[in-house]
Coordinates of C-alpha atoms in Angstrom, one line a residue:
M1307 CA 0.0 -0.1 -0.3
D1308 CA 1.4 3.5 -1.0
T1309 CA 1.7 5.4 2.5
A1310 CA 2.0 8.8 1.2
K1311 CA -1.3 8.3 -1.1
A1312 CA -3.7 6.5 1.6
S1313 CA -2.8 9.5 3.9
K1314 CA -4.0 12.5 1.5
P1315 CA -7.2 14.4 3.1
T1316 CA -9.0 13.9 -0.4
Q1317 CA -9.1 10.4 0.4
Q1318 CA -9.6 10.4 4.3
L1319 CA -13.0 8.6 3.6
A1320 CA -11.8 5.8 1.9
T1321 CA -11.8 2.2 3.3
V1322 CA -7.5 2.1 3.8
Y1323 CA -7.9 -2.1 3.8
G1324 CA -4.4 -2.3 3.8
V1325 CA -4.0 -0.6 7.0
L1326 CA -6.6 -2.4 8.3
F1327 CA -5.3 -6.1 7.3
A1328 CA -2.5 -4.8 9.1
I1329 CA -3.6 -4.0 12.3
S1330 CA -5.2 -6.7 12.2
G1331 CA -2.2 -8.6 11.6
G1332 CA -0.8 -6.9 14.6
H1333 CA -4.1 -7.8 16.8
L1334 CA -3.4 -11.5 16.1
F1335 CA 0.0 -11.7 17.3
N1336 CA -0.9 -9.9 20.0
D1337 CA -3.5 -12.1 21.6
A1338 CA -2.1 -15.1 20.4
I1339 CA 1.0 -14.5 22.6
Q1340 CA -1.9 -13.7 25.3
A1341 CA -3.2 -17.3 24.2
V1342 CA 0.6 -18.4 25.1
V1343 CA -0.8 -18.2 29.2
P1344 CA -3.7 -20.5 29.5
A1345 CA -2.4 -22.6 26.7
M1346 CA 0.6 -23.5 29.2
N1347 CA -1.6 -23.8 32.2
P1348 CA -1.2 -28.1 31.7
I1349 CA 2.5 -27.5 31.6
F1350 CA 3.1 -25.2 34.8
V1351 CA 0.6 -28.0 36.8
K1352 CA 3.1 -31.1 35.8
T1353 CA 6.4 -29.4 35.8
L1354 CA 6.6 -26.6 38.3
N1355 CA 3.6 -28.1 40.6
L1356 CA 1.7 -25.2 40.5
S1357 CA -2.0 -25.7 42.6
Y1358 CA -5.0 -24.8 40.7
A1359 CA -5.2 -21.4 42.7
Q1360 CA -2.2 -20.2 41.6
I1361 CA -3.3 -21.2 37.8
G1362 CA -5.9 -19.1 38.6
W1363 CA -3.9 -16.0 40.1
I1364 CA -2.1 -16.2 36.4
A1365 CA -5.2 -15.9 34.5
F1366 CA -6.5 -13.3 36.8
V1367 CA -3.2 -10.9 36.8
V1368 CA -3.1 -11.3 32.5
N1369 CA -6.2 -10.4 32.1
M1370 CA -6.9 -7.9 34.8
T1371 CA -3.7 -6.4 33.7
S1372 CA -4.1 -6.2 30.2
S1373 CA -7.8 -5.2 30.6
V1374 CA -8.2 -2.6 33.5
M1375 CA -5.3 -0.6 32.0
Q1376 CA -6.7 -0.2 28.6
P1377 CA -9.1 2.8 29.4
V1378 CA -6.5 4.3 31.2
F1379 CA -4.0 4.2 28.1
G1380 CA -6.9 5.0 25.6
Y1381 CA -7.8 8.0 28.0
F1382 CA -3.9 9.2 27.4
A1383 CA -4.0 8.2 23.8
D1384 CA -7.0 10.5 23.5
K1385 CA -5.3 13.4 25.1
K1386 CA -1.6 12.7 23.0
P1387 CA -2.1 10.2 20.1
T1388 CA 0.9 8.1 20.2
P1389 CA 1.4 5.8 17.0
F1390 CA 4.8 4.3 17.7
L1391 CA 3.2 2.9 21.2
L1392 CA 2.0 -0.2 18.8
P1393 CA 5.1 -1.7 18.3
L1394 CA 6.5 -0.6 22.2
G1395 CA 3.6 -2.7 23.2
M1396 CA 4.4 -5.6 21.3
F1397 CA 8.2 -5.4 22.5
M1398 CA 6.6 -5.7 26.0
S1399 CA 5.3 -8.8 25.3
M1400 CA 7.9 -10.2 23.6
L1401 CA 10.0 -9.6 27.1
G1402 CA 7.4 -10.8 29.1
L1403 CA 7.3 -13.8 26.7
I1404 CA 10.9 -14.4 27.3
G1405 CA 10.6 -14.3 31.0
F1406 CA 7.7 -17.0 30.8
G1407 CA 9.6 -19.4 29.2
L1408 CA 12.3 -19.3 31.5
S1409 CA 10.2 -18.9 34.4
P1410 CA 11.8 -21.0 37.3
N1411 CA 8.8 -20.5 40.0
F1412 CA 5.4 -19.2 40.5
Y1413 CA 6.2 -15.5 41.4
V1414 CA 8.7 -14.6 38.1
I1415 CA 5.9 -16.1 36.0
L1416 CA 3.2 -13.5 37.8
A1417 CA 5.9 -10.8 36.6
S1418 CA 6.4 -12.3 33.1
V1419 CA 2.3 -12.1 32.9
F1420 CA 2.2 -8.7 34.0
F1421 CA 4.7 -7.5 30.5
I1422 CA 2.7 -9.6 28.6
G1423 CA -0.6 -7.8 30.1
I1424 CA 0.7 -4.6 30.2
G1425 CA 1.7 -4.5 26.1
S1426 CA -2.0 -5.8 25.2
A1427 CA -3.0 -3.2 27.3
V1428 CA -1.0 -0.8 25.5
F1429 CA -1.8 -1.9 21.9
H1430 CA -6.1 -2.6 21.8
P1431 CA -6.8 1.3 22.3
E1432 CA -4.2 2.6 19.7
G1433 CA -5.3 -0.5 17.5
S1434 CA -9.0 0.7 17.7
R1435 CA -8.4 4.3 16.7
V1436 CA -6.6 3.1 13.4
A1437 CA -9.2 0.9 12.7
Y1438 CA -11.6 3.6 13.4
M1439 CA -9.2 5.7 11.3
A1440 CA -8.9 3.6 8.3
A1441 CA -12.3 2.4 8.4
G1442 CA -13.8 5.5 6.2
T1443 CA -17.4 4.8 6.0
R1444 CA -17.6 1.3 6.7
R1445 CA -17.0 1.1 10.6
G1446 CA -18.6 -1.8 11.2
L1447 CA -16.4 -3.5 8.4
A1448 CA -13.4 -2.4 9.8
Q1449 CA -13.6 -3.0 13.3
S1450 CA -14.7 -6.9 12.4
I1451 CA -11.7 -7.0 10.3
Y1452 CA -9.3 -5.8 13.4
Q1453 CA -11.2 -8.1 15.7
V1454 CA -11.1 -11.1 13.8
G1455 CA -7.4 -11.0 13.9
G1456 CA -7.4 -10.7 17.9
N1457 CA -10.2 -13.4 18.0
F1458 CA -8.5 -16.0 15.8
G1459 CA -5.1 -15.4 18.0
Q1460 CA -7.2 -16.3 21.1
S1461 CA -8.6 -19.3 19.5
L1462 CA -5.0 -21.0 18.9
A1463 CA -4.8 -21.3 22.5
P1464 CA -6.1 -25.2 22.5
L1465 CA -4.2 -26.1 19.5
F1466 CA -0.9 -24.3 21.2
T1467 CA -1.5 -27.0 24.2
A1468 CA -1.8 -30.1 22.1
F1469 CA 0.8 -29.3 19.1
I1470 CA 3.7 -27.2 21.1
F1471 CA 3.6 -27.2 24.6
V1472 CA 2.9 -30.9 25.1
R1473 CA 6.0 -31.7 23.1
F1474 CA 8.3 -29.1 24.0
G1475 CA 6.9 -27.7 27.3
Q1476 CA 7.9 -24.4 29.0
K1477 CA 10.5 -23.6 26.9
G1478 CA 8.3 -23.6 23.8
A1479 CA 7.0 -20.3 24.5
L1480 CA 10.3 -18.9 23.5
G1481 CA 9.9 -19.9 19.6
F1482 CA 7.1 -17.3 20.2
T1483 CA 9.4 -14.4 20.3
M1484 CA 9.7 -14.8 17.0
V1485 CA 5.7 -14.3 16.4
A1486 CA 6.6 -10.9 18.4
L1487 CA 9.8 -9.3 16.0
M1488 CA 7.0 -10.4 13.0
G1489 CA 4.4 -7.9 15.2
I1490 CA 6.8 -5.5 15.8
I1491 CA 8.0 -5.3 11.9
L1492 CA 4.6 -5.0 11.1
L1493 CA 3.5 -2.5 13.6
L1494 CA 6.2 -0.5 12.7
F1495 CA 4.7 0.3 9.2
V1496 CA 1.3 0.6 10.5
S1497 CA 3.0 3.6 12.9
K1498 CA 4.0 5.1 10.1
W1499 CA 0.7 5.6 8.6
Y1500 CA -1.0 6.5 11.7
K1501 CA 1.6 9.4 12.1
L1502 CA 1.2 10.7 8.5
Q1503 CA -2.5 10.8 9.3
L1504 CA -2.1 12.8 12.5
E1505 CA -0.2 15.3 10.2
T1506 CA -2.9 15.7 7.9
E1507 CA -4.8 19.0 7.8
I1508 CA -8.5 17.5 8.3
F1509 CA -6.9 15.2 11.7
K1510 CA -5.5 18.2 12.9
Q1511 CA -8.8 20.3 12.1
S1512 CA -11.0 17.5 14.0
R1513 CA -8.6 17.4 16.8
K1514 CA -9.2 21.7 17.2
K1515 CA -12.5 21.2 17.0
N1516 CA -12.7 18.7 20.0
S1517 CA -10.5 20.1 22.1
E1518 CA -12.4 23.3 22.1
S1519 CA -16.0 21.7 22.4
G1520 CA -16.4 22.0 26.0
S1521 CA -20.2 20.8 26.1
P1522 CA -20.6 17.7 28.7
I1523 CA -21.6 14.4 27.6
H1524 CA -25.0 14.1 27.0
P1525 CA -26.9 12.2 30.0
K1526 CA -28.5 9.8 28.1
I1527 CA -24.9 8.6 26.5
K1528 CA -23.6 7.9 29.5
A1529 CA -26.9 5.6 30.5
A1530 CA -26.2 4.0 26.9
I1531 CA -22.6 3.8 27.8
T1532 CA -23.5 1.9 31.4
L1533 CA -26.0 -0.4 29.3
L1534 CA -23.8 -1.4 27.0
V1535 CA -21.0 -2.5 29.1
F1536 CA -23.4 -4.3 31.4
L1537 CA -24.5 -6.2 28.2
V1538 CA -21.2 -6.8 27.4
F1539 CA -20.4 -8.2 30.8
A1540 CA -22.8 -11.0 30.4
R1541 CA -21.7 -11.8 26.9
S1542 CA -18.3 -11.9 28.6
W1543 CA -19.4 -13.7 31.5
Y1544 CA -21.1 -16.9 29.3
S1545 CA -17.7 -16.8 27.5
A1546 CA -15.8 -17.3 30.4
G1547 CA -18.1 -20.0 31.5
I1548 CA -17.7 -21.8 28.5
G1549 CA -14.0 -21.4 27.8
N1550 CA -13.1 -22.2 31.3
F1551 CA -15.1 -24.8 32.0
Y1552 CA -17.3 -26.6 29.2
Q1553 CA -14.2 -28.8 28.7
F1554 CA -15.0 -30.3 32.0
Y1555 CA -18.3 -30.8 31.7
L1556 CA -17.6 -32.3 28.2
I1557 CA -15.3 -35.1 30.8
N1558 CA -17.1 -35.6 33.3
D1559 CA -20.6 -35.6 31.8
Y1560 CA -19.8 -37.1 28.1
G1561 CA -16.9 -38.9 29.3
L1562 CA -14.6 -37.6 26.8
S1563 CA -10.9 -37.0 27.1
I1564 CA -9.0 -33.9 27.8
K1565 CA -7.7 -34.1 24.1
Q1566 CA -11.4 -34.4 23.0
S1567 CA -12.7 -31.6 24.6
Q1568 CA -10.3 -28.7 23.5
L1569 CA -11.6 -29.8 19.7
Y1570 CA -14.7 -28.5 21.1
I1571 CA -13.7 -25.1 22.6
F1572 CA -11.7 -24.8 19.2
I1573 CA -15.1 -25.1 17.3
F1574 CA -16.9 -23.1 19.6
M1575 CA -14.0 -20.5 19.2
I1576 CA -13.3 -20.9 15.4
A1577 CA -17.5 -20.0 15.0
G1578 CA -16.6 -16.7 17.1
V1579 CA -14.2 -15.5 14.6
L1580 CA -16.4 -16.0 12.0
G1581 CA -19.3 -14.3 13.9
T1582 CA -17.2 -11.5 14.6
F1583 CA -15.9 -11.1 10.8
F1584 CA -19.5 -11.1 9.5
G1585 CA -21.3 -9.1 12.2
G1586 CA -19.6 -5.7 11.4
P1587 CA -21.0 -5.9 7.6
L1588 CA -24.6 -7.2 9.0
A1589 CA -24.4 -4.1 11.1
D1590 CA -23.1 -1.6 8.6
R1591 CA -26.6 -2.9 7.1
F1592 CA -29.5 -3.6 9.3
G1593 CA -28.1 -1.5 12.4
R1594 CA -25.6 -1.4 15.4
R1595 CA -28.6 -2.1 17.8
N1596 CA -30.2 -4.7 16.1
I1597 CA -27.0 -6.7 15.8
I1598 CA -26.3 -6.6 19.1
F1599 CA -29.5 -7.7 20.3
L1600 CA -30.1 -10.5 18.0
S1601 CA -26.7 -11.8 18.7
M1602 CA -27.5 -12.5 22.5
A1603 CA -31.3 -12.9 22.4
G1604 CA -30.9 -14.7 19.5
A1605 CA -28.3 -17.4 21.0
A1606 CA -30.7 -17.2 23.9
P1607 CA -32.5 -20.5 22.9
L1608 CA -29.8 -22.4 22.1
T1609 CA -27.7 -21.2 24.9
I1610 CA -30.5 -22.4 27.2
L1611 CA -30.6 -25.7 25.5
L1612 CA -27.3 -26.6 25.7
P1613 CA -26.7 -28.1 28.9
Y1614 CA -29.5 -30.8 28.2
V1615 CA -28.5 -32.4 24.4
S1616 CA -26.9 -35.6 23.6
L1617 CA -23.2 -35.7 22.4
F1618 CA -24.3 -35.6 18.6
W1619 CA -25.9 -32.1 18.8
V1620 CA -23.5 -30.5 21.2
I1621 CA -21.0 -29.3 18.1
P1622 CA -23.6 -28.1 15.8
I1623 CA -25.3 -26.2 18.6
F1624 CA -21.9 -25.2 19.7
F1625 CA -21.0 -23.5 16.8
L1626 CA -24.3 -21.8 16.2
I1627 CA -23.9 -20.3 19.8
G1628 CA -20.4 -19.1 18.8
F1629 CA -21.3 -17.4 15.5
I1630 CA -24.4 -15.6 16.5
I1631 CA -23.3 -14.8 20.1
T1632 CA -19.7 -13.1 18.9
S1633 CA -21.8 -11.6 15.9
S1634 CA -21.5 -8.2 18.0
F1635 CA -18.2 -8.4 19.1
S1636 CA -16.4 -5.7 17.1
V1637 CA -20.3 -4.1 16.6
T1638 CA -20.3 -3.2 20.4
V1639 CA -17.1 -1.2 19.9
V1640 CA -18.3 0.7 16.7
Y1641 CA -21.5 1.5 18.6
A1642 CA -19.8 2.9 21.6
Q1643 CA -17.3 4.9 19.5
E1644 CA -20.1 6.7 17.7
L1645 CA -21.6 7.5 21.3
V1646 CA -18.8 9.3 22.7
P1647 CA -16.4 10.1 19.1
K1648 CA -14.7 12.3 21.3
K1649 CA -12.8 9.9 23.4
I1650 CA -12.1 6.9 20.9
G1651 CA -9.4 5.5 22.5
M1652 CA -11.2 5.6 26.0
V1653 CA -14.1 3.7 25.1
S1654 CA -12.5 1.5 22.7
G1655 CA -10.2 0.3 25.9
L1656 CA -13.4 0.3 28.1
I1657 CA -15.4 -1.9 25.8
V1658 CA -12.7 -4.2 24.1
G1659 CA -10.3 -4.1 28.0
L1660 CA -12.1 -3.5 31.4
A1661 CA -15.5 -4.9 30.3
F1662 CA -14.6 -8.2 28.6
G1663 CA -12.0 -8.4 31.2
M1664 CA -14.4 -8.6 33.9
G1665 CA -15.0 -12.3 32.6
A1666 CA -11.9 -13.4 34.9
I1667 CA -14.3 -12.5 37.6
G1668 CA -17.0 -14.3 36.3
A1669 CA -14.5 -17.2 35.7
V1670 CA -13.9 -16.9 39.8
L1671 CA -17.4 -16.7 40.7
F1672 CA -18.0 -19.7 38.6
G1673 CA -15.3 -21.8 39.7
T1674 CA -16.6 -21.4 42.9
L1675 CA -20.0 -22.6 42.0
A1676 CA -18.5 -25.5 40.6
D1677 CA -16.7 -26.4 43.9
L1678 CA -20.3 -25.8 45.9
Y1679 CA -22.5 -27.2 43.4
S1680 CA -21.4 -28.9 40.3
I1681 CA -20.1 -28.4 36.4
K1682 CA -23.3 -29.1 35.3
F1683 CA -25.0 -26.2 37.9
V1684 CA -22.6 -23.6 36.6
M1685 CA -23.4 -24.5 32.6
I1686 CA -27.1 -24.2 33.5
V1687 CA -26.3 -20.5 35.1
C1688 CA -24.2 -19.3 32.2
S1689 CA -26.9 -20.6 29.8
W1690 CA -29.3 -18.0 30.9
L1691 CA -27.1 -15.2 30.5
P1692 CA -27.9 -14.0 26.8
V1693 CA -31.3 -13.6 28.4
L1694 CA -30.3 -10.4 29.2
G1695 CA -29.8 -9.2 25.8
V1696 CA -33.5 -8.1 26.0
F1697 CA -32.2 -4.7 27.5
T1698 CA -30.7 -3.7 24.4
W1699 CA -34.0 -2.2 23.2
L1700 CA -32.9 0.1 26.2
L1701 CA -30.1 1.5 24.2
P1702 CA -30.8 4.7 21.6
S1703 CA -31.3 3.6 18.1
D1704 CA -28.4 4.4 15.7
E1705 CA -30.4 7.4 14.7
R1706 CA -30.8 8.4 17.8
V1707 CA -27.3 8.3 18.7
S1708 CA -26.4 10.7 15.6
E1709 CA -28.6 13.3 16.9
L1710 CA -27.2 13.1 20.7
N1711 CA -24.0 14.0 19.0
M1712 CA -25.1 16.5 16.9

């Protein structure tokens, strides 16, 4: 792609696909590195004799660091966009990977995953901003392209466990430093394009207009953001329950092996990748709020049915749930950006980071419930979470969102 040409003000409304695919690739590398952490858990249990509580703390540190810090970095990025934070974030993740692969004990592991989490927190708000800037008039499609890279990277965790870490053990994580290096190179290209955009007259005028506007955020917009975060919580908690505990349900209630159960989780995640990709274009055509509603309320009958079906029906139902419920993954980000267009980094970090990071707390809650009752009880509780999607109709319509920001 000709970065100089793409940066001309006359082409600001064009969708810059080269940059979108590049930032999606960076997102894939970033989230694949983060997926190394849960993929390594079975290895640490064997090699370092870690307890399940310690495994839980590892997940907590990486998720809460990468998630809660995203709105913070997004807030400062809104005040002063910094293009080269993108490769810097990937470099920090690479440092964490090296420590992760060589960690001799639990405390060094925690320090290492802290670096991986911070690197991810630095990357996501600026990555969302790049996708927004390169979107032109197709914001739903642009976010889908960007988010599908991250979802695909996350979906690789079961494969990492089965084909890399079982064979090479803890040091297998060191091989992912090459992934980080490729990510740094790719994000340097994206950062150069990003820097050129900051220097265009259109962007300067836009930032000047935003800085001069002292109007407070409309109360209805604040209420909409709060409700949107609540809906993302519900969807994230469902995904946390499935991602962390459904494999045990398959083992305990269906008699599957660990390796067989990983296949089912992978199918759910891959379906989510497809749902993420198609959700954005569908939202561009049928409306953001409509797709958010359909992704949760539409999946609810299937999620309620899932704990009771025979093994034969699990894969097709699981695939449909993954596709439908994740179709709003990128749409919620675009909807939030359009609610608060002057705080792209902060709201992107809020939705992608803080809200999704709360899934880690959901995992702790479900784990406690599983200890007190049973895995099947947890699956039944999870199955009702998508029903909360009916509250989507309390969100302002897409047209009303535009009016509130006029």
